[in-house]
Short mmCIF file of C-alpha atoms in Angstrom, two decimals:
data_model
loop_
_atom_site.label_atom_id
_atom_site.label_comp_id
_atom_site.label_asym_id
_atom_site.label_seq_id
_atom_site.Cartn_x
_atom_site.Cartn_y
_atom_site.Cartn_z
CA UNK O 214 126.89 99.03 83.80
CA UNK O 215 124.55 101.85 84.01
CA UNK O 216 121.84 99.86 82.52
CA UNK O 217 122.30 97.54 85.03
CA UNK O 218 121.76 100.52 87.69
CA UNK O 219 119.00 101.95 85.43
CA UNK O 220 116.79 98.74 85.74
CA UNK O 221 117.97 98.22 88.97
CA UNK O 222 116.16 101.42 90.48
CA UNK O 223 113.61 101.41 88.00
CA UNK O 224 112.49 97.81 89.07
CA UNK O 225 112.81 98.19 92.68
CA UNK O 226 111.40 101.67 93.00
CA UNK O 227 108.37 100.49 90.60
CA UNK O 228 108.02 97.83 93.05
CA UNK O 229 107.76 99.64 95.84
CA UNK O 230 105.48 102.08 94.58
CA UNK O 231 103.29 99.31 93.19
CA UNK O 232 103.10 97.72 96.69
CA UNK O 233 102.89 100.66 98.29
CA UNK O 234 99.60 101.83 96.53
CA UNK O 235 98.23 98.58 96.92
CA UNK O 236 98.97 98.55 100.44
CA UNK O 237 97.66 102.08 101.04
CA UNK O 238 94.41 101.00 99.08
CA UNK O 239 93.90 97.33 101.32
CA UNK O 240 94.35 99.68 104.44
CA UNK O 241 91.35 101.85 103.42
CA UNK O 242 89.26 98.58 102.64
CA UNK O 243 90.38 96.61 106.05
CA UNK O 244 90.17 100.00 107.78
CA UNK O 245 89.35 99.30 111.83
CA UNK O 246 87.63 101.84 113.94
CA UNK O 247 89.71 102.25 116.76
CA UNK O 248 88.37 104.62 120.15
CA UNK O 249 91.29 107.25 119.96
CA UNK O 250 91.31 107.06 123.53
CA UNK O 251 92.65 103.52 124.00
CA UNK O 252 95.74 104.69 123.71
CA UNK O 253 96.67 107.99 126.30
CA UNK O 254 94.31 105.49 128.80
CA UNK O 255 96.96 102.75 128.03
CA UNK O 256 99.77 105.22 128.59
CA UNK O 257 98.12 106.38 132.14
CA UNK O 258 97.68 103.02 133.12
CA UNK O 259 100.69 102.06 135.29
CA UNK O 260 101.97 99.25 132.59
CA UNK O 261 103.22 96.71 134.58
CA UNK O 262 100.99 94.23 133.42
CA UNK O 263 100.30 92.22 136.47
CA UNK O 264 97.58 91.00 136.04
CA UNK O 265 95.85 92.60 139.45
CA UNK O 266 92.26 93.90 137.28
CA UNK O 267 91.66 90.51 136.18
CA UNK O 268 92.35 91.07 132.95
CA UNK O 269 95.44 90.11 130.77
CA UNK O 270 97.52 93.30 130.83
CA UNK O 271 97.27 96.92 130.93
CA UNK O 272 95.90 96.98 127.16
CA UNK O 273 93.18 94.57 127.71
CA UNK O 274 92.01 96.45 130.32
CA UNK O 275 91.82 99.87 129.00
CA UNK O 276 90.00 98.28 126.28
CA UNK O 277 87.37 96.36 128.71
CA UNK O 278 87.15 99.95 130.48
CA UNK O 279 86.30 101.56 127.25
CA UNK O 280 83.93 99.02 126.50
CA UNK O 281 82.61 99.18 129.75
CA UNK O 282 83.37 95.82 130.85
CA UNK O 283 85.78 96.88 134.30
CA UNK O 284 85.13 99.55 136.34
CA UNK O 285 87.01 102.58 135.86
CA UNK O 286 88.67 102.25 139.29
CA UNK O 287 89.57 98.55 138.09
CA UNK O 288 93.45 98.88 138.49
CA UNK O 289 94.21 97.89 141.93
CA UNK O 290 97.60 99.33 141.44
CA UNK O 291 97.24 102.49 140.15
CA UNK O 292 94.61 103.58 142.55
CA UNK O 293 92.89 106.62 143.06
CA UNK O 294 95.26 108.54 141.04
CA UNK O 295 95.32 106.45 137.52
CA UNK O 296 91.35 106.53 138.49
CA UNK O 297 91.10 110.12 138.11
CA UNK O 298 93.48 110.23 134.78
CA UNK O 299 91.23 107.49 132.92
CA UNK O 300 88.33 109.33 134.30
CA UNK O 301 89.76 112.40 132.99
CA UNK O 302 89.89 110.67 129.73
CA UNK O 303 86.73 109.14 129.65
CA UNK O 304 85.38 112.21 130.72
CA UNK O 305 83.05 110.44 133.73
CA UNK O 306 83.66 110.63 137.16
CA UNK O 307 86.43 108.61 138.86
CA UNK O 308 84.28 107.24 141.87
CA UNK O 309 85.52 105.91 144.85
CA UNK O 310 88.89 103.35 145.38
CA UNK O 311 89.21 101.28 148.26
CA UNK O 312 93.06 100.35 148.21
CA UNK O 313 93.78 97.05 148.92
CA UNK O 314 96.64 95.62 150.35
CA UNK O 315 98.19 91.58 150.80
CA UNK O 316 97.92 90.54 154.25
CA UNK O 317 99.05 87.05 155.69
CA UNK O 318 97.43 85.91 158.23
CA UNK O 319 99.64 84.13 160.06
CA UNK O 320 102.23 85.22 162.65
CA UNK O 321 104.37 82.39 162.60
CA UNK O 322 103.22 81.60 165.83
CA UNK O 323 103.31 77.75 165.04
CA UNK O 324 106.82 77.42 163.86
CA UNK O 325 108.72 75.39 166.20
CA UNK O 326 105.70 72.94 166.64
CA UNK O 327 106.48 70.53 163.95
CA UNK O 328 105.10 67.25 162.92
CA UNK O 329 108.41 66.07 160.71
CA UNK O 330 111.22 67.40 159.49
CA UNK O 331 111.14 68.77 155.69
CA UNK O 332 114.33 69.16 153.87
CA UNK O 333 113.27 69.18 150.57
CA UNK O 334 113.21 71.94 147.74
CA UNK O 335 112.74 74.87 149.57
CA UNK O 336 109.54 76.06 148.32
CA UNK O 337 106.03 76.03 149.25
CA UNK O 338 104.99 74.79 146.45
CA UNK O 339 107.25 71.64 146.77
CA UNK O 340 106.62 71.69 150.75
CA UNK O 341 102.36 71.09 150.16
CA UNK O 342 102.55 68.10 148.24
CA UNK O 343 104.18 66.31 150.84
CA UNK O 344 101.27 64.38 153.17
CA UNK O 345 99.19 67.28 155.69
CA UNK O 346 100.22 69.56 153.29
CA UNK O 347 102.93 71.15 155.77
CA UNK O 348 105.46 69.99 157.71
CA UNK O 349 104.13 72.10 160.83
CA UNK O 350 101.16 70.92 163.48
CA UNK O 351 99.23 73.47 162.34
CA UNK O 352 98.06 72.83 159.02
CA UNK O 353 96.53 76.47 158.30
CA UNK O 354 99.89 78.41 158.75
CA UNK O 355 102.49 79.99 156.46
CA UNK O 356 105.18 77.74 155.34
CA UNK O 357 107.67 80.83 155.13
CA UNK O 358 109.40 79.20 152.35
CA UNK O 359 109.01 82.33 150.04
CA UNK O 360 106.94 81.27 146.63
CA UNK O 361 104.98 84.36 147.31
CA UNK O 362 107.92 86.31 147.23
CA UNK O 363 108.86 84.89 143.59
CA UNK O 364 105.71 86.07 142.63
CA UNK O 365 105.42 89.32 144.10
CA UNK O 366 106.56 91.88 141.25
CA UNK O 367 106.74 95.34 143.90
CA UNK O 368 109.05 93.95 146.26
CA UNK O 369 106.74 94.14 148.61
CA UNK O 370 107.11 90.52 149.99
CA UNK O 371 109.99 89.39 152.48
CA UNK O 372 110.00 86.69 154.80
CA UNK O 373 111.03 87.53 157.98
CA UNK O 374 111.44 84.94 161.27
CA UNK O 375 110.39 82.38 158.73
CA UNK O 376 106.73 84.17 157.99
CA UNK O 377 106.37 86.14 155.31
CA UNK O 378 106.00 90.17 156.34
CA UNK O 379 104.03 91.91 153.50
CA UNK O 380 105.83 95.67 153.27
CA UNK O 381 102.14 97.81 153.17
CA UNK O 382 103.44 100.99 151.62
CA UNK O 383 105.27 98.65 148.58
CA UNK O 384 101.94 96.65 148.60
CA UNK O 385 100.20 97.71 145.68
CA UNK O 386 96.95 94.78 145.67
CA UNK O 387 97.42 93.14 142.73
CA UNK O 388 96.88 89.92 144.13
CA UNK O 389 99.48 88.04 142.54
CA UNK O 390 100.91 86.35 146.30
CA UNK O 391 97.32 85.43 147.14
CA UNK O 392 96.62 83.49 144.01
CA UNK O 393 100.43 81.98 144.22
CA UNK O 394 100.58 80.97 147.94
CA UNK O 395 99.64 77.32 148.25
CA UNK O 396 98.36 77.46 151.32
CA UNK O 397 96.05 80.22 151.05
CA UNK O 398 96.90 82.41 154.12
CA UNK O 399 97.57 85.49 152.19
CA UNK O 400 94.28 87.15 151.33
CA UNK O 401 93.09 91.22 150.05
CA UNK O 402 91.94 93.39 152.91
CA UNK O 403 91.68 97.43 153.07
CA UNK O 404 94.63 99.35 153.80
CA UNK O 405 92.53 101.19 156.22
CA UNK O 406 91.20 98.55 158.33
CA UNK O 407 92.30 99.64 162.00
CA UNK O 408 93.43 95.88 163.11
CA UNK O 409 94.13 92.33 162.11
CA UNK O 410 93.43 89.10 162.91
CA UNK O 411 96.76 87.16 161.37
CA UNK O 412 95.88 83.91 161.39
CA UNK O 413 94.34 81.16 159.12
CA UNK O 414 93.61 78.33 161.02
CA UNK O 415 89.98 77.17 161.05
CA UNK O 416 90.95 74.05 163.56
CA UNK O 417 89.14 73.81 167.02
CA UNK O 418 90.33 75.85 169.75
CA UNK O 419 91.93 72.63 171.67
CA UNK O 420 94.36 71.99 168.19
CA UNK O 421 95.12 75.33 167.87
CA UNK O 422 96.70 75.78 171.35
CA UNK O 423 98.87 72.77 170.59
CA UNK O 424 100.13 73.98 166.85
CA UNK O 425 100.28 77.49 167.93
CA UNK O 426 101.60 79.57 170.49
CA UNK O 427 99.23 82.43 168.94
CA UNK O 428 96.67 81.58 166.65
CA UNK O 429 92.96 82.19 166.79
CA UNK O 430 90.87 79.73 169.02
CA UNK O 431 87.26 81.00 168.04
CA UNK O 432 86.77 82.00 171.68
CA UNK O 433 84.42 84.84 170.31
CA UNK O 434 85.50 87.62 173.14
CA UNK O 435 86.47 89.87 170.20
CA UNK O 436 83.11 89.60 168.95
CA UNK O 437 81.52 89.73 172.23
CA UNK O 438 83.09 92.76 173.45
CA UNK O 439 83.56 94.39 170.12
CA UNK O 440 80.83 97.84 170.27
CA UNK O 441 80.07 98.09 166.27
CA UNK O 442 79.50 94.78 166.06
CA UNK O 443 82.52 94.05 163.41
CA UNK O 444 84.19 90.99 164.16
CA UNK O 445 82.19 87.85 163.64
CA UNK O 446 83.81 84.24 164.26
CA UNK O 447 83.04 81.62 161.92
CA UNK O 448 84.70 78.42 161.60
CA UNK O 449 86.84 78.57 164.97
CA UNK O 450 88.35 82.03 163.27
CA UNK O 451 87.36 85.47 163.89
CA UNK O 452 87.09 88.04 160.64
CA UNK O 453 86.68 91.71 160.83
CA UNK O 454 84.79 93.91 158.47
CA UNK O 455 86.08 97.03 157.68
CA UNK O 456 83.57 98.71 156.88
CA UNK O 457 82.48 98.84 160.97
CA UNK O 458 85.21 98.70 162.74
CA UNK O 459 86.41 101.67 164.08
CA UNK O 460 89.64 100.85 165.79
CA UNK O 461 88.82 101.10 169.07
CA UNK O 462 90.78 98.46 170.33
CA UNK O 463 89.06 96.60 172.68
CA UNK O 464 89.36 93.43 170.69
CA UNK O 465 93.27 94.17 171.11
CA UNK O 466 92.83 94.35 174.88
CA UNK O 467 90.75 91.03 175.45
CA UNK O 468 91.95 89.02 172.66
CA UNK O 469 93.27 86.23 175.09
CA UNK O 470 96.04 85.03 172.57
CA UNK O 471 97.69 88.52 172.06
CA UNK O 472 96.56 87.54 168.21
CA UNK O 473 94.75 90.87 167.31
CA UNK O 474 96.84 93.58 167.08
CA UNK O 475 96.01 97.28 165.51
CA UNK O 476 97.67 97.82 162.11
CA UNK O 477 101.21 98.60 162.11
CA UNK O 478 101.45 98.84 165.74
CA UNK O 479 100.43 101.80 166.00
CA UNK O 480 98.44 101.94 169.57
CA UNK O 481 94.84 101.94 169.87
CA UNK O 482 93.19 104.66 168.48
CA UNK O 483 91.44 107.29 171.49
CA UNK O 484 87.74 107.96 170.00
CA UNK O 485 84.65 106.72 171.37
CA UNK O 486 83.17 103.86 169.67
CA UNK O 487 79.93 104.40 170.07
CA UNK O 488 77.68 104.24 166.66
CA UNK O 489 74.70 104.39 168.68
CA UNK O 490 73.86 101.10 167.64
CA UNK O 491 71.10 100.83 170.45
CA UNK O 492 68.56 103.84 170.83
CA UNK V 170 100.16 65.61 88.28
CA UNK V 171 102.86 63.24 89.34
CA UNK V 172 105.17 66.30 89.98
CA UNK V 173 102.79 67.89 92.05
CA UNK V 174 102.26 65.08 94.20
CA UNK V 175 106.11 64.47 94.47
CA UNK V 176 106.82 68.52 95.53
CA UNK V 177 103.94 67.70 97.71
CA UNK V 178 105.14 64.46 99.43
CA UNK V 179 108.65 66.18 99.46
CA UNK V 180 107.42 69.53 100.71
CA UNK V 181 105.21 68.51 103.53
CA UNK V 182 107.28 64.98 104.66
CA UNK V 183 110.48 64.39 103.37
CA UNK V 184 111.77 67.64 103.48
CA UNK V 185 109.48 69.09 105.74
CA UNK V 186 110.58 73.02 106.15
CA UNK V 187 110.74 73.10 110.26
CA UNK V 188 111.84 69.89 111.32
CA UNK V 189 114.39 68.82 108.51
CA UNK V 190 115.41 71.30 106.89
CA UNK V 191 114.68 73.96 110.01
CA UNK V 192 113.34 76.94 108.73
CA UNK V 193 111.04 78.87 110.51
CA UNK V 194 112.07 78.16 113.61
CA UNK V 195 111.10 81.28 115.62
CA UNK V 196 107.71 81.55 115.16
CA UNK V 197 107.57 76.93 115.47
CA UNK V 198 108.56 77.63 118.81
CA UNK V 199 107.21 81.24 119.73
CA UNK V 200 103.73 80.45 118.51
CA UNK V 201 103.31 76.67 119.23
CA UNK V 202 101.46 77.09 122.96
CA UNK V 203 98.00 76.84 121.68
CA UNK V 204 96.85 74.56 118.96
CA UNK V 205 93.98 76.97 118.12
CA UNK V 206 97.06 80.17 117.45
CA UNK V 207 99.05 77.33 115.87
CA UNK V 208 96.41 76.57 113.37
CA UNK V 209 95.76 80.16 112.28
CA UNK V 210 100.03 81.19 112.27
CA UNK V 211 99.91 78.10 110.24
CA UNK V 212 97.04 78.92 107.72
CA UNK V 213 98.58 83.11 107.56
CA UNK V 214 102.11 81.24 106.69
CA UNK V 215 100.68 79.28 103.94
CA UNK V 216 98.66 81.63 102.16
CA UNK V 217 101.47 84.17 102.46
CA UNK V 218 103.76 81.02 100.96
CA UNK V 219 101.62 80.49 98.41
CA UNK V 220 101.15 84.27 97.25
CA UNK V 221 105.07 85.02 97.60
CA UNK V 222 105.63 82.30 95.63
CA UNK V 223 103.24 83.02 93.23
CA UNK V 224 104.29 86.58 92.69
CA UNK V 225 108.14 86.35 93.24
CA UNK V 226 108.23 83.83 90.63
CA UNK V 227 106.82 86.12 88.19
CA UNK V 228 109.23 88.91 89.45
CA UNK V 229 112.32 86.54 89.05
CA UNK V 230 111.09 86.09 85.21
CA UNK V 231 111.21 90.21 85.05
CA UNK V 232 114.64 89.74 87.25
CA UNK V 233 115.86 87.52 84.28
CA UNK V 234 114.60 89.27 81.52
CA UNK V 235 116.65 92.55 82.94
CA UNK V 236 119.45 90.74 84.07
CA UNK V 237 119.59 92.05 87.20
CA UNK V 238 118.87 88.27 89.40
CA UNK V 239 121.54 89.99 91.98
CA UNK V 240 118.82 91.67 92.86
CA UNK V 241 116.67 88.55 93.91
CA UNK V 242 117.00 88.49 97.67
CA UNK V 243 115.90 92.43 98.42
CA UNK V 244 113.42 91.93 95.75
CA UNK V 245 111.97 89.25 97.13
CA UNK V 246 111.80 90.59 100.63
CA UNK V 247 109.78 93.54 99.59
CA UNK V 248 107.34 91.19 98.05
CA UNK V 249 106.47 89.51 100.91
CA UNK V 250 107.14 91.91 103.37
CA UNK V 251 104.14 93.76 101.64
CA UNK V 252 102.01 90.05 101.62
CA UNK V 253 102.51 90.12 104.59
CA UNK V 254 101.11 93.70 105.49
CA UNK V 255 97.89 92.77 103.66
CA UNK V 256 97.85 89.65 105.71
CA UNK V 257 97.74 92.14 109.19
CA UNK V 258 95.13 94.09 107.84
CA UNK V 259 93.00 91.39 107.22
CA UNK V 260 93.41 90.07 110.56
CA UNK V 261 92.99 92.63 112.39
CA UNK V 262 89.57 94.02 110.70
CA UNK V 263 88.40 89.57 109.55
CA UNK V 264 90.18 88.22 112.79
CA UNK V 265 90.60 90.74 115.67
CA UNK V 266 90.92 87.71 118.20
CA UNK V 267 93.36 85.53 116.10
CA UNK V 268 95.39 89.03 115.74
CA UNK V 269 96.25 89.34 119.19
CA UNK V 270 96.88 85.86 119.52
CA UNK V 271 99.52 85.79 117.04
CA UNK V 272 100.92 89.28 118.03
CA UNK V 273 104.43 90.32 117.18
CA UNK V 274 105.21 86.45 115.47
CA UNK V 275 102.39 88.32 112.44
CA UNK V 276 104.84 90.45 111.49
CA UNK V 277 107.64 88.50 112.16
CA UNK V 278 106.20 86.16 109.02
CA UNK V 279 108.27 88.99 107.14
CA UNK V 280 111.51 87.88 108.66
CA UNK V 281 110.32 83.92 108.17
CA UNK V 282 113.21 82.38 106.60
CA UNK V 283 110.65 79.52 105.53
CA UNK V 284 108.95 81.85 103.09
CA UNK V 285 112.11 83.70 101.81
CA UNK V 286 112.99 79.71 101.61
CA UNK V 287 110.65 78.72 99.76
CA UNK V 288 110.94 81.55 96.93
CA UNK V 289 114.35 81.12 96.54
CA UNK V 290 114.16 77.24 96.30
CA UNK V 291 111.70 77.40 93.79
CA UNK V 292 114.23 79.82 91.82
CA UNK V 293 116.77 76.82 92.56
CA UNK V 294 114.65 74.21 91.34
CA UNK V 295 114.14 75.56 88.77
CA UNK V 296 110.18 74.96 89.20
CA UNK V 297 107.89 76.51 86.27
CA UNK V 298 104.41 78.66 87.91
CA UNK V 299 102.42 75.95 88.86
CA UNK V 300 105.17 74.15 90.50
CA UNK V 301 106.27 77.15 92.49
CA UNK V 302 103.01 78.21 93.99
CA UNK V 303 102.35 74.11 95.07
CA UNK V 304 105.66 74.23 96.25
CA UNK V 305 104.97 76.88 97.91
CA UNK V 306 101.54 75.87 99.06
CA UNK V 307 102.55 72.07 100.63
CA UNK V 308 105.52 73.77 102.35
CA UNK V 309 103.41 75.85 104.32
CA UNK V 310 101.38 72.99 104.69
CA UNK V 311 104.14 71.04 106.03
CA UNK V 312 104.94 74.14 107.88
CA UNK V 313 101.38 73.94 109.81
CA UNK V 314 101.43 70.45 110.15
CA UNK V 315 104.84 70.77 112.07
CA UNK V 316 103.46 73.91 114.26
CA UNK V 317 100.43 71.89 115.11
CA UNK V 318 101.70 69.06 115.55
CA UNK V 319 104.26 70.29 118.17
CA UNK V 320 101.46 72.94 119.99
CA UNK V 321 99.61 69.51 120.66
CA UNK V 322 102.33 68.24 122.22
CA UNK V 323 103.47 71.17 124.06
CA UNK V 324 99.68 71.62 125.57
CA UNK V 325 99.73 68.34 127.06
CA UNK V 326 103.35 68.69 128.46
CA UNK V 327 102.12 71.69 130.50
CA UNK V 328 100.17 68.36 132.42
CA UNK V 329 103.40 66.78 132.86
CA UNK V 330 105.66 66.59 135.16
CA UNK V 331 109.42 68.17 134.62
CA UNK V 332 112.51 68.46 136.66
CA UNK V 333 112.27 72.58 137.54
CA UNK V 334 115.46 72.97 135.77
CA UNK V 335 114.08 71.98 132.20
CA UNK V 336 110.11 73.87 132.29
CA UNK V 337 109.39 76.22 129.60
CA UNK V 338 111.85 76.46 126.55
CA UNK V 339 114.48 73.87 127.59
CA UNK V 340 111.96 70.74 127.64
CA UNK V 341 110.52 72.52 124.38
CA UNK V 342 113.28 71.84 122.68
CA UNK V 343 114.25 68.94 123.39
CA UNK V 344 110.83 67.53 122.15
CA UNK V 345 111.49 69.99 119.40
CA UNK V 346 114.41 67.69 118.43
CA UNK V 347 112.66 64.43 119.07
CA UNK V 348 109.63 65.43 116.94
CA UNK V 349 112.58 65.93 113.98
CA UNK V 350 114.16 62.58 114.58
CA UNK V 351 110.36 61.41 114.05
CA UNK V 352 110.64 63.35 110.98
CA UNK V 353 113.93 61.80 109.61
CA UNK V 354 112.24 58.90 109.53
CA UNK V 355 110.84 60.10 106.08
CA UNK V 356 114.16 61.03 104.28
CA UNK V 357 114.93 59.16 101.46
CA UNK V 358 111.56 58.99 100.39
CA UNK V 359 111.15 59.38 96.94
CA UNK V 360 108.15 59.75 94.47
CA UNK V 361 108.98 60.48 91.15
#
């Protein structure tokens, strides 16, 4: 009996001391340099893995920011805050974030206009694939059936009145609704653009007015009357740049189809608009 | 020679470790998404088949010649929980891109009933060295040849068409179970 326990230990614990030596030998021969700081920069990083850098998680970006492949402001979700911790860590400065929010540009002004019924599976990604690609006139507009929503990992989606209302304080710009929507309409723009132009469509003015009670006819009067020069139409649509507009709200006032509105309702901002583009 | 070739036949075909006798399940269907990760999971399983077998048949010799064979399955387990440590290693520092491909399903190689399989059945069978480590060898082979076969198939199913109901796992398995049935096809097959 107690030979049997004798041999027992002796065996197993020579084993494992055997193995482990070995082992603790191979791991100084296969021995892989890795930067220290990969890992507090994975811990500040907000680990959701979404996706929103471009890269395949949280790890594989710290690791492209340490090689120097993303910019350190790369995490769309983190901001200006995980920024300044991985700059902190990398010892560089954090630079400048823009943050970036989902908007869809469409107010569901089309709704009621349909071409056919749909009753199928209620997703958009069912709804596409069906001929025109929507079951509404307009063929630019927001199905409202909520695929964006699946994908949206912040809760920041919701579809309200059969559009779907991006919630800009959840928003966090990773980006995941505007690669999932089928239709396109959701796209990146800056949180702190004064106004929006919600709509998609990129038909003629005459279609528009018959698919939509709302949508953009590429009149240009925004652009006309805009001071800084910041809305341009292109494709019967009219865009704004951030970077120049300064929320005046005169494209509010003469936008003919009550389309452009100034973020969040929020009435137009009192400052004169005057860059002094002409002197 | 003609023994090898039969524990060859048998260990690849007839009683091939996944698909008939399902072992090794876990990292068949965890790691069988790409063909290129199903290649290299298959190669790390087979040389970590080989070397278990290699080694725990010399440790179930010392086993017998104590007296102590109740000690078989722990002893085993050490052995190729440490071949497979020195497998990770060499990944990560020979194959840093293959590591993180393979991820947590590397270590899980420990856990691999196919190689604890494999070391035990050798014990069974009674196999002398040589035996054991080509048993070993062809089952991993059979192993790989499963994975890839089934990562193939899997890769051009994500093409396909599939009621919403059965994407991802469900439709998995169920050409999990038909790629088995292909594999039955074999038993009774006998070389000796």
């Amino acid at each position: 009996m107690t030979t049997v326990i004798v041999y027992s230990v002796a065996l197993l614990g020579g084993m494992g001391v055997l193995f482990g030596l070995i082992l603790a030998l191979a791991s100084q021969v296969f021995k892989v340099e890795t930067d220290e700081r990969l890992e507090p920069m994975t811990e500040a990083l907000p680990g959701a893995n979404c996706g929103g850098c471009g890269f395949a998680g949280c790890g594989a970006f710290a690791s492209a920011v340490l090689e120097g492949k993303a910019p350190i402001n790369g995490c769309p979700v983190g901001g200006a805050p995980v920024a300044a911790k991985l700059a902190g860590i990398m010892g560089v400065e954090a630079g400048e974030t823009v943050r970036k929010v989902a908007q869809v540009r469409c107010t569901g002004g089309g709704h009621d206009k349909l071409r056919y019924q749909y009753v199928g599976i209620h997703d958009c990604e069912a709804a596409v694939r069906l001929p025109g690609g929507t079951p509404m006139l307009c063929s630019f507009g927001c199905l409202g059936m909520g695929t964006c929503v699946k994908y949206c990992k912040f809760d920041a989606l919701s579809i309200v009145d059969g559009v779907a209302k991006v919630d800009r304080e959840q928003c966090v710009g990773c980006g995941a609704c505007v690669a999932a929507c089928p239709k396109h309409v959701i796209s990146m723009v800056d949180y702190d653009c004064p106004i929006e132009i919600p709509c998609n469509s990129k038909a003629p003015g005459k279609e528009v007015t018959k698919a939509c009670s709302n949508g953009c006819i590429g009149c240009n009067l925004c652009a006309k009357f805009c001071e800084a020069k910041a809305i341009t139409v292109t494709d019967f649509l009219a865009s704004v740049d951030p970077a120049k507009c300064t929320g005046c709200g005169t494209c509010v006032a003469k936008c003919p189809r009550k389309l452009i509105s100034m973020v969040g309702g929020v009435a137009a901002v009192e400052e004169p608009a005057a860059p002094a583009a002409e002197g | 020679m003609e023994t090898i070739f039969a524990i060859a036949l048998g260990a690849i075909l007839v009683e091939n470790y996944v698909l008939v006798q399902f072992l090794g399940i876990c990292p068949f269907l965890g790691v069988s998404k790409k063909s290129d990760t199903a290649i290299g999971m298959g190669l790390a399983v087979i040389f970590v088949m080989a070397l278990a077998s290699a080694v725990t048949y010399l440790v179930q010799q010392l086993l017998i010649l104590l007296d102590i064979t109740y000690m078989q399955t722990i002893a085993f387990i050490l052995v190729i929980a440490t071949l497979v440590q020195l497998v990770e290693m060499f990944l990560q520092k020979a194959m840093p891109a293959l590591y993180t491909a393979l991820g947590v399903y590397l270590p899980l190689i420990t856990t691999n009933c196919a190689v604890l399989g494999s070391a035990v059945l050798n014990t069974q069978e009674g196999y002398n060295f040589i035996e054991s480590v080509a048993y070993g060898t062809f089952a991993g082979v059979g192993f790989t040849l499963a994975i890839v076969l089934f990562a193939n198939v899997r890769e051009r199913q994500e093409f396909c068409k599939c009621p919403k109901a059965f994407e991802g796992i469900p439709i998995a398995l169920v050409s999990a179970s038909l790629l088995a049935l292909c594999f039955m096809g074999f038993s009774g097959l006998k070389v000796w």
